[in-house]
Amino acid sequence: MKKILIIFLLNIFLFNKSHALIEIDITRGNLDPLPIAISPLHVDIKSENFEGLKIKELGDNISYIIENNFRGTGLFNPLKKEAFVQKPDIAHLKPRFEDWRLIKAQALVTGKLLVKDGKLKVEFRLWDLAAAKEMTALAFTTTPSNWRRVSHIISDKIYERLTGEEGYFDTRVIYVAESGPKNQRIKKLAIMDQDGANTKYLTLGNELVLTPRFNPTNQMVTYMSYFRNMPRVYLLDIETGTQEVVGNFPGMTFAPRFSPDGKKIVMSFAKEGNSDIYTMDLESRVVERITDHSSIDTSPSFSPDGKFIAFNSDRSGLQQIYVMRSDGSGVKRITFGNGIYGTPVWSPRGDLIAFTKMRKGKFYIGVMRTDGTGERLLTENFYQEAPSWSPNGRVLVFYRETKSGSRGEGFSAKLWSIDITGYNERRLKTETDASDPSWSSLLSK
Amino acid sequence: MIRSLIYSLTFHSIMILLTILSLPFMLREPIDLPPIVSVELIQITDKTSIPYAPKARKIIEETKKKEKERLVSEQAPPTAKAKEKPDRIPLPNEKKEEKQIVKKKQNPEEIKPEIRQSSEFEKKEIVDTNQIAALIDKAKEEEAVKKQKDDKVTQSSKKNSFATGLTLSQEDALRAQIFGCWSVPLGLPYDENLLVRIKLQLKKDGTIMKSEILDHQRMNKPGQKFYKVLAESALRAVRLCQPLKVPPTGYEKWKELQLNFNPTEMLKG
């Protein structure tokens, strides 16, 4: 009885209360980049020197890399350091929030580092300035030469805390480095950090290399190379530098790609003059035919759950994108727009498929849902293709070629990135011309 | 039998008691909409000072006239007054007037001063009760007149617009202010529920006394990381916007506010 009475009274109370409350719907906000202050990291005075590293400048350098990463996202606006009032060491202990709010910062990154006994210890804190509280704090210990990676890892952690998505800074991009005139291009396999630093060349350039693709689970790469005019599919371990030939395939072979678990590769090659899609188990080397159609089926790409494969085919006349189950059943056309569609790539988040579209002599990079609806063309140009996803499914990297004269003069190929919203198109700095990029998964995962 | 009867009786009496207690709460307040402001657009000629819009002027004059008439009618007819005077016990001036009003209200044909004969004490009592009733009636009448005026006359319509908490324009001002402060995190999923409800307790100057995310338990659920980020961004917006642009009056109505942040439409567009 008491209970009933209490419930009854509670109901009356709540009913009465909810009735009085004024509600206001906020359905819009601004999409301006979030102003963030990245204070230089304080270098502990006990720090020792280490193999030519300028320890005193390390704090500034790390904060500069973080700043650069954030500016590159288009989502953050790192504020100028000249405006900072508080010194790094004091700010790291307890920031004076009013001072930072004064320069219109909404978040603050502080940190300190110590190099001792051949080890680098970096700690950082992220502060919510409006709430005047710490959002996250972490410390890393590594060899001092790894300081760039530490900067990227810190960037990832901050990015994750502020956006709710995984970061993509501690990653690398593999691409085909090109040099020489257009008709005599030297193509080498190259790899760099996502911010353009630490470029390394993995092949000498004697042979033509094409379509390098990262394994989504580790730092292995598959690519194609022509050896005595015969296409071969290679596997390359980036950490050790070892290479192996997966197989010789007849005729034209295209774009090998890993399955999400990294155990298979899917590719297309021509058998008896007809291009179809095949998978190959990397352990047993068993090749399995997936499509069997008289049309040209190419560019297969697995969905992240491994259940579906997207590919392009000209079975309906013009080249369009199709999706099928990974065993080849249930083929379904998903693009019906005007123009030619190609290079479908399934997003690591699984919600979108990126593609290249050609229409009226222009090339577009776009995204659509996996059923083909909601097509959005992100960028238009004279020639561009081969989109590859950042590991968080937020950014696409692709390459763009410029128009050249009759003798190939003025020709260039560069890497570009764009956010899936269509904003923040940027060129990725590379030492040479570059094409066919592929983005790795997070190294620290 | 008796026991069950007792149970039944006690239960029913409790129910009746509860119903009596709760019924006033169940009653919804009648929607008291602020008066509609009608605006007449007029051509500006060479004249620099325009006293009133012609239509409004007419209305004002009319209402004034009516008021005058009413005032006249509220006073008792002079003949009645004349008759009344000799019988009346001298009273202070104010009381006199009030009494006259009462007389008008209370159907003067029935209460004829000539017929009424009572002791001074009695008379006083009668005057007192009638006085209260008269005051109430007068207040009602005044309010009615005022409302009538507000409905018709455009120039003086701002007076009682806070009756229902916030007016549309005040709500819009507040909303626009928060729009500016809210940095919507990008990378939110398109197909999830993105509603963040924040309850605020405000001070009179619009600064925040207390803020609370109503669905805070969702923030720590696995796979709902984006929700935490979204909720934090909403909270940050509110804090950055301090002091909120609140109306200068009606604090009791808006001291508690609920803000429903939902970027779904924006992300789709």
XYZ file of C-alpha atoms in Angstrom:
714
model
C 0.000 0.000 0.000
C 2.821 2.318 0.948
C 4.485 1.569 -2.369
C 1.377 2.420 -4.321
C 1.069 5.639 -2.432
C 4.698 6.536 -3.084
C 4.417 5.705 -6.781
C 1.236 7.689 -7.001
C 2.732 10.726 -5.336
C 5.910 10.393 -7.391
C 3.858 10.362 -10.564
C 2.031 13.461 -9.561
C 5.302 15.131 -8.678
C 7.030 14.183 -11.928
C 4.043 15.005 -14.042
C 3.822 18.397 -12.507
C 7.533 19.050 -12.934
C 7.836 18.035 -16.556
C 4.929 20.201 -17.367
C 6.684 23.352 -16.271
C 9.969 22.851 -18.141
C 10.592 24.947 -21.230
C 12.250 22.958 -24.026
C 14.239 24.465 -26.855
C 15.417 22.457 -29.861
C 18.911 23.179 -31.117
C 19.203 21.672 -34.569
C 22.038 23.710 -35.972
C 25.555 24.590 -34.977
C 28.629 25.807 -36.664
C 30.995 23.641 -38.660
C 33.964 25.881 -38.045
C 37.115 24.036 -37.041
C 37.433 23.669 -33.283
C 39.953 26.171 -31.903
C 42.610 24.218 -30.054
C 45.773 25.411 -28.301
C 48.737 23.061 -28.449
C 51.267 24.248 -25.935
C 54.897 23.247 -26.638
C 55.894 20.287 -24.498
C 57.995 21.185 -21.500
C 61.454 19.601 -21.643
C 62.551 18.351 -18.231
C 65.828 19.943 -17.153
C 67.149 16.532 -16.144
C 67.059 15.418 -19.796
C 70.265 14.047 -21.276
C 71.483 14.445 -24.821
C 70.846 11.634 -27.265
C 72.623 10.882 -30.564
C 72.413 14.210 -32.276
C 68.797 14.869 -31.251
C 68.242 18.470 -30.271
C 66.583 17.748 -26.988
C 65.813 21.378 -26.211
C 63.811 21.724 -29.392
C 62.071 18.397 -29.061
C 59.141 19.835 -27.103
C 58.502 22.396 -29.815
C 58.950 19.848 -32.590
C 56.483 17.382 -31.130
C 53.865 20.094 -30.631
C 54.506 21.282 -34.175
C 53.777 17.795 -35.585
C 50.591 17.515 -33.547
C 49.560 20.954 -34.737
C 50.281 20.049 -38.329
C 48.275 16.842 -38.070
C 45.303 18.696 -36.665
C 45.419 21.470 -39.214
C 45.437 18.809 -41.932
C 42.143 17.338 -40.737
C 40.217 20.524 -41.400
C 38.299 19.833 -38.191
C 40.595 21.753 -35.864
C 42.081 25.183 -35.853
C 45.377 25.138 -33.934
C 45.942 28.612 -32.509
C 49.123 30.607 -32.947
C 51.668 30.010 -30.237
C 52.549 33.697 -29.958
C 49.191 34.282 -28.312
C 49.861 31.789 -25.518
C 50.168 33.398 -22.113
C 51.129 30.552 -19.854
C 54.491 28.819 -19.886
C 54.454 25.138 -20.913
C 55.662 23.742 -17.570
C 53.061 25.577 -15.500
C 50.310 24.995 -18.045
C 50.958 21.267 -17.845
C 50.535 21.231 -14.073
C 47.432 23.345 -13.870
C 46.391 25.602 -16.700
C 44.870 28.985 -15.962
C 41.689 28.294 -17.875
C 40.649 31.946 -18.100
C 43.886 32.800 -19.891
C 43.331 30.122 -22.499
C 39.675 30.937 -22.907
C 40.702 34.515 -23.549
C 42.376 33.506 -26.802
C 39.169 31.655 -27.749
C 40.623 28.184 -27.348
C 38.139 25.413 -26.538
C 40.680 22.659 -25.913
C 44.262 22.713 -24.728
C 47.064 20.186 -25.088
C 49.947 20.341 -22.643
C 52.771 17.936 -21.993
C 56.301 17.321 -20.878
C 59.138 15.055 -21.909
C 62.216 13.566 -20.355
C 65.132 11.856 -22.091
C 67.058 9.712 -19.653
C 69.047 6.471 -19.880
C 68.493 6.348 -23.643
C 64.714 6.474 -23.284
C 62.193 9.110 -24.115
C 59.247 9.571 -21.801
C 56.462 11.784 -23.063
C 53.289 12.611 -21.197
C 50.442 14.806 -22.305
C 47.132 16.104 -21.059
C 44.093 17.275 -22.956
C 41.964 19.925 -21.229
C 38.391 20.965 -21.849
C 38.654 24.698 -21.304
C 34.928 25.417 -21.139
C 34.391 22.829 -18.415
C 37.797 23.558 -16.829
C 38.671 19.899 -16.515
C 41.058 17.299 -17.849
C 39.701 15.119 -20.637
C 42.506 12.629 -21.007
C 46.110 12.113 -19.912
C 48.619 9.526 -21.127
C 52.334 8.807 -20.979
C 54.537 6.914 -23.450
C 58.061 5.580 -23.146
C 60.062 4.746 -26.250
C 63.474 5.229 -27.872
C 64.163 8.911 -28.518
C 64.469 8.386 -32.281
C 60.807 7.418 -32.282
C 59.703 10.927 -31.326
C 57.808 11.514 -34.575
C 55.714 8.421 -34.041
C 54.995 9.454 -30.465
C 53.727 12.777 -31.803
C 51.407 10.939 -34.166
C 50.168 8.605 -31.445
C 49.408 11.580 -29.185
C 47.565 13.200 -32.104
C 45.519 10.034 -32.532
C 44.565 9.934 -28.875
C 43.488 13.565 -28.846
C 41.609 13.163 -32.116
C 39.800 10.134 -30.764
C 38.847 11.923 -27.564
C 37.552 14.995 -29.366
C 35.756 13.394 -32.304
C 34.778 9.965 -31.008
C 36.468 8.381 -34.021
C 39.739 6.594 -34.286
C 42.614 8.734 -35.494
C 44.679 8.123 -38.621
C 47.948 9.920 -37.906
C 50.145 7.001 -36.886
C 49.811 5.524 -40.345
C 51.762 5.303 -43.574
C 50.933 5.665 -47.228
C 52.458 3.443 -49.872
C 52.430 4.718 -53.431
C 54.135 4.490 -56.802
C 56.835 7.131 -57.057
C 57.194 8.317 -60.627
C 59.934 10.224 -62.354
C 61.148 10.877 -65.889
C 59.297 11.864 -69.069
C 55.793 10.523 -69.637
C 56.760 7.886 -72.199
C 59.724 6.654 -70.181
C 58.429 6.789 -66.640
C 60.494 5.179 -63.914
C 58.127 3.757 -61.333
C 59.317 2.799 -57.870
C 57.459 1.621 -54.859
C 57.683 4.230 -52.065
C 56.359 4.537 -48.543
C 56.031 7.550 -46.255
C 54.343 8.650 -43.052
C 50.900 10.096 -43.686
C 52.310 13.598 -43.156
C 54.895 13.126 -45.917
C 57.923 12.516 -43.696
C 60.267 9.496 -43.736
C 59.987 8.589 -47.416
C 61.606 5.282 -48.288
C 61.906 3.609 -51.690
C 61.222 -0.091 -51.665
C 62.095 -1.050 -55.255
C 64.847 0.158 -57.549
C 62.732 1.125 -60.513
C 64.018 -1.469 -62.978
C 60.573 -2.931 -63.321
C 57.199 -1.351 -63.648
C 55.255 -1.490 -60.382
C 51.521 -1.059 -60.050
C 48.703 -0.976 -57.522
C 50.347 -1.472 -54.111
C 47.739 -2.334 -51.460
C 48.115 -2.627 -47.692
C 47.001 -5.627 -45.745
C 44.342 -4.252 -43.349
C 45.663 -6.277 -40.427
C 49.416 -5.772 -40.582
C 52.226 -4.049 -42.421
C 52.263 -6.302 -45.483
C 51.770 -5.008 -48.982
C 50.670 -6.696 -52.154
C 51.528 -5.154 -55.493
C 51.977 -6.007 -59.133
C 55.153 -5.853 -61.099
C 56.071 -6.734 -64.646
C 58.934 -9.133 -64.895
C 60.019 -9.732 -68.481
C 56.667 -8.354 -69.542
C 54.862 -10.934 -67.436
C 52.628 -9.558 -64.655
C 53.403 -10.939 -61.247
C 51.732 -10.467 -57.910
C 54.158 -9.846 -55.051
C 53.912 -9.800 -51.296
C 56.190 -7.423 -49.444
C 56.850 -7.272 -45.727
C 57.632 -3.636 -45.006
C 59.261 -4.219 -41.638
C 61.728 -6.818 -42.889
C 61.873 -5.844 -46.566
C 61.356 -9.420 -47.730
C 59.485 -9.985 -50.959
C 57.890 -13.045 -52.418
C 56.078 -13.851 -55.627
C 52.548 -14.992 -54.980
C 52.066 -16.251 -58.501
C 52.388 -15.773 -62.217
C 49.066 -15.115 -63.770
C 48.338 -15.168 -67.468
C 47.388 -12.134 -69.491
C 46.250 -8.913 -67.906
C 46.127 -9.016 -64.154
C 44.625 -6.210 -62.143
C 44.629 -4.728 -58.708
C 45.189 -7.452 -56.143
C 43.674 -6.585 -52.764
C 43.644 -8.295 -49.374
C 40.583 -9.744 -47.708
C 39.748 -8.080 -44.346
C 41.408 -10.892 -42.378
C 44.526 -10.608 -44.549
C 44.489 -14.336 -45.398
C 43.356 -14.068 -49.005
C 43.903 -11.776 -51.908
C 41.218 -10.987 -54.421
C 42.116 -9.900 -57.929
C 41.041 -10.132 -61.527
C 42.901 -11.706 -64.368
C 42.132 -12.749 -67.933
C 41.799 -16.398 -68.731
C 41.182 -17.257 -72.359
C 40.635 -13.600 -73.098
C 37.946 -13.102 -70.469
C 38.602 -11.128 -67.259
C 37.000 -12.540 -64.147
C 37.448 -12.256 -60.398
C 39.453 -14.784 -58.419
C 40.591 -15.177 -54.835
C 43.779 -16.832 -53.694
C 44.427 -18.293 -50.284
C 47.861 -17.061 -49.246
C 48.632 -20.103 -47.164
C 47.518 -22.896 -49.476
C 47.900 -20.858 -52.686
C 44.619 -22.268 -53.928
C 42.987 -20.074 -56.547
C 39.200 -19.925 -56.601
C 37.091 -18.455 -59.348
C 34.403 -16.076 -58.061
C 32.717 -14.666 -61.188
C 32.119 -16.464 -64.435
C 30.718 -14.090 -66.988
C 31.567 -13.207 -70.542
C 31.977 -9.531 -69.600
C 35.051 -7.858 -68.107
C 34.917 -8.015 -64.314
C 37.688 -6.109 -62.498
C 38.642 -4.095 -59.364
C 37.256 -6.330 -56.632
C 37.137 -5.032 -53.051
C 35.947 -6.871 -49.938
C 33.494 -5.417 -47.431
C 35.099 -5.099 -43.970
C 33.092 -8.057 -42.651
C 34.336 -10.179 -45.552
C 30.820 -11.161 -46.599
C 30.572 -9.130 -49.809
C 32.717 -8.080 -52.721
C 32.209 -4.919 -54.756
C 33.600 -4.905 -58.304
C 33.057 -3.254 -61.648
C 31.776 -4.947 -64.748
C 30.564 -3.969 -68.209
C 27.964 -6.732 -68.318
C 25.175 -4.202 -68.806
C 26.988 -2.299 -71.549
C 28.838 0.523 -69.816
C 31.118 -0.201 -66.882
C 29.142 -0.092 -63.619
C 29.625 -1.173 -60.002
C 28.194 -4.437 -58.716
C 28.056 -6.094 -55.308
C 27.939 -9.822 -54.705
C 28.402 -12.258 -51.850
C 32.002 -13.315 -51.366
C 31.242 -16.704 -52.946
C 30.089 -15.020 -56.135
C 26.337 -15.452 -55.644
C 23.700 -12.750 -55.541
C 25.281 -10.314 -57.996
C 23.484 -6.975 -57.844
C 24.118 -3.825 -59.823
C 24.260 -0.782 -57.556
C 25.101 2.160 -59.844
C 22.649 3.425 -62.397
C 23.825 6.983 -62.934
C 25.044 8.485 -66.185
C 28.695 7.794 -66.883
C 31.212 5.071 -66.225
C 31.909 3.838 -62.712
C 35.059 2.092 -61.548
C 37.501 1.248 -58.699
C 34.970 0.593 -55.947
C 36.590 0.520 -52.497
C 34.656 -0.469 -49.431
C 35.093 1.855 -46.433
C 36.737 0.321 -43.324
C 33.631 1.454 -41.427
C 31.511 -0.549 -43.846
C 28.955 2.178 -44.497
C 30.192 3.618 -47.790
C 31.829 2.647 -51.054
C 34.249 5.068 -52.702
C 34.527 5.049 -56.481
C 35.843 6.846 -59.529
C 33.312 8.083 -62.058
C 33.938 9.264 -65.577
C 31.416 11.454 -67.313
C 31.738 13.825 -70.257
C 35.517 13.668 -70.185
C 35.790 14.528 -66.471
C 36.821 12.326 -63.601
C 35.121 12.370 -60.233
C 35.921 10.770 -56.895
C 32.747 10.012 -54.996
C 31.151 7.979 -52.242
C 27.811 6.222 -51.966
C 26.056 3.861 -49.614
C 26.668 0.189 -50.124
C 23.310 -0.227 -51.881
C 24.226 2.482 -54.383
C 21.995 5.195 -52.923
C 23.160 8.579 -51.673
C 25.838 9.111 -54.305
C 27.983 12.143 -53.516
C 30.689 13.334 -55.891
C 33.435 14.880 -53.788
C 35.840 16.245 -56.351
C 36.002 16.807 -60.091
C 39.103 17.050 -62.279
C 40.725 16.363 -65.615
C 42.068 12.986 -64.487
C 41.983 11.404 -61.051
C 41.394 7.941 -59.694
C 42.268 5.148 -57.248
C 40.689 6.294 -53.977
C 41.970 4.630 -50.806
C 40.427 5.002 -47.360
C 42.051 6.263 -44.183
C 41.755 3.557 -41.499
C 38.901 5.411 -39.778
C 36.884 5.772 -42.995
C 36.900 9.545 -42.790
C 39.365 10.639 -45.477
C 40.180 9.432 -48.984
C 43.563 9.629 -50.647
C 43.747 9.444 -54.449
C 45.969 10.659 -57.258
C 45.448 13.316 -59.854
C 47.233 13.813 -63.161
C 47.510 17.061 -65.042
C 46.984 17.602 -68.731
C 50.187 17.338 -70.713
C 51.343 18.526 -74.109
C 51.767 16.241 -77.149
C 55.274 15.281 -76.031
C 54.282 14.710 -72.476
C 55.496 18.078 -71.226
C 53.806 19.628 -68.230
C 52.708 16.234 -67.038
C 52.535 15.566 -63.334
C 50.861 13.154 -60.963
C 50.278 14.038 -57.327
C 48.573 12.586 -54.293
C 45.577 14.370 -52.859
C 43.303 13.761 -49.918
C 39.722 14.801 -49.292
C 37.309 14.453 -46.396
C 34.188 12.386 -47.109
C 32.141 15.533 -46.522
C 33.759 16.932 -49.671
C 35.662 19.564 -47.699
C 39.339 19.959 -46.989
C 40.933 18.901 -50.248
C 44.703 18.911 -49.751
C 47.774 17.828 -51.596
C 50.013 15.309 -49.868
C 53.634 16.282 -50.100
C 55.748 13.705 -51.901
C 59.368 13.917 -53.003
C 58.556 12.898 -56.571
C 55.438 12.529 -58.676
C 53.167 9.896 -57.207
C 50.236 7.670 -58.112
C 48.221 4.721 -56.820
C 48.276 5.462 -53.085
C 47.191 2.999 -50.415
C 46.678 3.957 -46.788
C 47.853 1.594 -44.032
C 45.971 0.700 -40.877
C 47.120 2.214 -37.576
C 50.674 1.140 -36.789
C 50.154 1.185 -33.042
C 47.094 -1.009 -33.153
C -17.196 -9.662 5.821
C -16.681 -6.719 8.174
C -12.968 -6.871 7.706
C -13.243 -6.707 3.937
C -15.723 -3.879 4.269
C -13.229 -2.002 6.399
C -10.516 -2.681 3.830
C -12.755 -1.508 1.068
C -13.751 1.606 2.950
C -10.174 2.540 3.871
C -8.967 1.867 0.349
C -11.730 3.919 -1.184
C -11.247 6.775 1.244
C -7.516 6.780 0.426
C -8.307 6.793 -3.252
C -10.717 9.672 -2.824
C -8.152 11.514 -0.746
C -5.468 10.953 -3.363
C -7.779 12.052 -6.119
C -8.575 15.209 -4.238
C -4.887 15.772 -3.654
C -3.847 15.052 -7.178
C -6.636 16.582 -9.197
C -5.406 20.149 -8.980
C -2.114 18.977 -10.435
C -3.833 17.168 -13.247
C -5.531 20.307 -14.370
C -3.646 21.840 -17.193
C -3.305 25.530 -17.143
C -5.321 27.092 -19.910
C -3.117 28.132 -22.768
C -2.669 31.800 -22.336
C -1.416 32.976 -25.671
C 0.162 36.372 -25.878
C -2.001 38.764 -27.882
C -1.455 38.839 -31.606
C 0.338 41.968 -32.650
C -1.240 43.415 -35.741
C 0.919 45.832 -37.621
C -0.418 48.308 -40.099
C 1.995 49.525 -42.718
C 1.519 53.129 -43.629
C 3.003 55.345 -46.250
C 5.521 57.762 -44.824
C 4.833 61.180 -46.231
C 6.457 64.532 -45.578
C 5.288 64.488 -42.026
C 8.049 63.398 -39.739
C 6.032 62.669 -36.648
C 3.176 60.296 -37.012
C 1.237 60.106 -33.776
C -0.714 56.938 -34.496
C -1.642 54.834 -37.400
C -5.085 56.068 -38.499
C -6.769 52.792 -37.725
C -5.075 52.437 -34.385
C -6.029 55.979 -33.526
C -9.649 55.236 -34.190
C -9.496 52.164 -32.023
C -7.801 54.028 -29.222
C -10.357 56.770 -29.387
C -13.133 54.263 -29.386
C -11.765 52.412 -26.413
C -11.228 55.658 -24.588
C -14.796 56.617 -25.258
C -16.015 53.309 -24.038
C -13.940 53.656 -20.950
C -15.436 57.030 -20.236
C -18.923 55.680 -20.746
C -18.148 52.840 -18.456
C -16.799 55.123 -15.818
C -19.911 57.206 -16.053
C -22.139 54.192 -15.792
C -20.224 52.878 -12.850
C -21.270 55.866 -10.891
C -24.759 55.651 -9.606
C -27.387 57.781 -11.330
C -27.574 61.221 -9.826
C -31.177 60.780 -8.743
C -30.309 57.743 -6.699
C -27.451 59.645 -5.185
C -29.710 62.443 -4.173
C -32.083 60.060 -2.550
C -29.335 58.216 -0.874
C -27.618 61.114 0.720
C -30.066 62.003 3.518
C -30.289 58.418 4.754
C -26.628 57.721 4.630
C -24.365 57.628 7.531
C -21.419 59.841 6.698
C -18.548 57.776 5.419
C -15.098 58.686 4.137
C -14.983 59.705 0.489
C -13.273 56.586 -0.846
C -15.787 54.340 0.781
C -18.542 56.321 -0.679
C -17.326 55.742 -4.160
C -16.801 52.062 -3.648
C -20.211 51.724 -2.216
C -21.660 53.383 -5.232
C -19.954 50.881 -7.477
C -21.243 48.067 -5.390
C -24.680 49.393 -5.721
C -24.457 49.342 -9.436
C -23.250 45.783 -9.454
C -25.739 44.513 -6.981
C -28.806 45.393 -8.970
C -29.874 48.782 -7.605
C -33.609 48.050 -7.978
C -33.478 45.432 -5.323
C -31.391 47.200 -2.746
C -33.189 50.401 -2.329
C -31.573 52.634 0.249
C -34.901 54.088 1.279
C -36.273 50.723 2.309
C -33.183 49.499 4.039
C -33.046 50.350 7.663
C -30.353 48.889 9.768
C -28.088 49.714 12.648
C -24.779 51.355 12.093
C -22.942 48.167 12.936
C -24.978 46.141 10.498
C -24.532 48.681 7.796
C -20.825 48.695 8.208
C -20.697 44.961 7.825
C -22.739 45.034 4.710
C -20.497 47.643 3.216
C -17.396 45.587 4.004
C -18.475 42.391 2.289
C -19.764 44.201 -0.685
C -16.552 46.134 -0.853
C -14.508 42.968 -1.370
C -16.857 41.689 -4.015
C -16.724 45.058 -5.694
C -12.960 45.093 -5.666
C -12.832 41.698 -7.285
C -15.373 42.678 -9.873
C -13.552 45.879 -10.608
C -10.265 44.090 -11.042
C -11.880 41.670 -13.437
C -13.426 44.452 -15.375
C -10.151 46.327 -15.603
C -8.356 43.277 -16.889
C -11.020 42.724 -19.510
C -10.733 46.298 -20.683
C -6.969 46.045 -20.816
C -7.110 42.859 -22.820
C -9.552 44.385 -25.225
C -7.194 47.277 -25.651
C -4.213 45.037 -26.206
C -6.020 43.039 -28.796
C -6.901 46.080 -30.792
C -4.158 48.593 -30.240
C -0.741 47.838 -31.639
C 1.329 50.396 -29.831
C 0.984 48.999 -26.339
C 1.174 45.252 -26.862
C 4.458 44.385 -25.214
C 3.239 44.443 -21.660
C 2.250 40.896 -20.799
C 4.141 38.791 -23.315
C 6.035 36.728 -20.741
C 2.907 35.054 -19.544
C 3.928 31.699 -21.062
C 7.631 31.646 -20.285
C 9.456 32.623 -23.439
C 8.026 34.331 -26.471
C 8.951 33.097 -29.902
C 11.416 35.904 -30.465
C 13.083 35.314 -27.113
C 13.313 31.622 -27.862
C 14.775 32.414 -31.265
C 17.350 34.757 -29.781
C 18.450 32.097 -27.335
C 18.535 29.482 -30.054
C 20.568 31.679 -32.378
C 23.025 32.371 -29.584
C 23.589 28.671 -28.968
C 23.839 27.918 -32.696
C 26.859 30.191 -32.762
C 28.554 28.532 -29.810
C 28.015 24.930 -30.832
C 30.877 23.384 -32.773
C 29.236 20.242 -34.098
C 31.697 17.357 -34.097
C 32.055 15.868 -37.540
C 32.200 12.184 -38.169
C 28.935 11.446 -36.413
C 27.102 8.411 -37.741
C 24.159 9.220 -39.963
C 21.853 6.445 -38.849
C 22.032 6.757 -35.052
C 19.867 8.705 -32.656
C 21.816 11.910 -32.088
C 19.532 13.641 -29.590
C 21.315 15.105 -26.567
C 19.058 16.582 -23.902
C 20.598 19.002 -21.473
C 18.778 20.395 -18.483
C 19.941 23.733 -17.187
C 19.352 25.653 -14.024
C 19.960 29.306 -14.648
C 20.674 32.339 -12.574
C 18.809 35.551 -13.201
C 21.647 36.963 -15.289
C 21.628 33.946 -17.635
C 24.711 32.236 -16.221
C 24.481 28.533 -15.559
C 24.045 27.273 -12.053
C 23.816 23.609 -12.949
C 23.879 21.633 -16.164
C 22.953 18.002 -16.577
C 22.961 15.602 -19.514
C 19.685 13.728 -19.235
C 20.785 10.543 -20.989
C 24.239 10.435 -19.442
C 24.141 6.673 -18.978
C 24.305 6.327 -22.772
C 27.677 8.071 -22.810
C 29.549 5.141 -21.374
C 27.882 2.419 -23.398
C 30.159 0.511 -25.776
C 29.871 1.649 -29.381
C 28.439 4.991 -28.292
C 31.692 6.926 -28.183
C 30.308 9.419 -30.656
C 27.480 10.155 -28.229
C 29.892 11.131 -25.501
C 31.687 13.467 -27.886
C 28.393 14.928 -29.048
C 27.110 15.417 -25.497
C 30.352 17.066 -24.479
C 30.220 19.391 -27.449
C 26.688 20.419 -26.507
C 27.720 21.042 -22.928
C 30.708 23.034 -24.130
C 28.425 25.142 -26.324
C 26.201 26.014 -23.396
C 29.148 26.933 -21.225
C 30.774 29.013 -23.929
C 27.547 30.884 -24.501
C 27.283 32.072 -20.914
C 25.542 34.282 -19.976
C 22.569 33.102 -22.007
C 20.335 35.720 -23.568
C 17.383 35.334 -21.253
C 14.451 37.723 -20.911
C 14.784 40.326 -18.153
C 11.594 39.177 -16.453
C 9.748 35.971 -15.757
C 12.675 34.267 -14.060
C 10.426 31.669 -12.478
C 9.359 30.496 -15.913
C 12.814 30.028 -17.402
C 15.029 29.306 -14.432
C 14.941 25.711 -15.609
C 15.428 25.083 -19.302
C 15.829 21.952 -21.363
C 17.906 22.175 -24.512
C 17.469 19.396 -27.077
C 20.552 19.247 -29.287
C 20.091 17.275 -32.485
C 22.404 17.725 -35.471
C 20.718 15.037 -37.625
C 19.074 17.462 -40.052
C 22.249 19.455 -40.392
C 24.351 16.406 -41.206
C 21.878 15.250 -43.803
C 21.682 18.632 -45.464
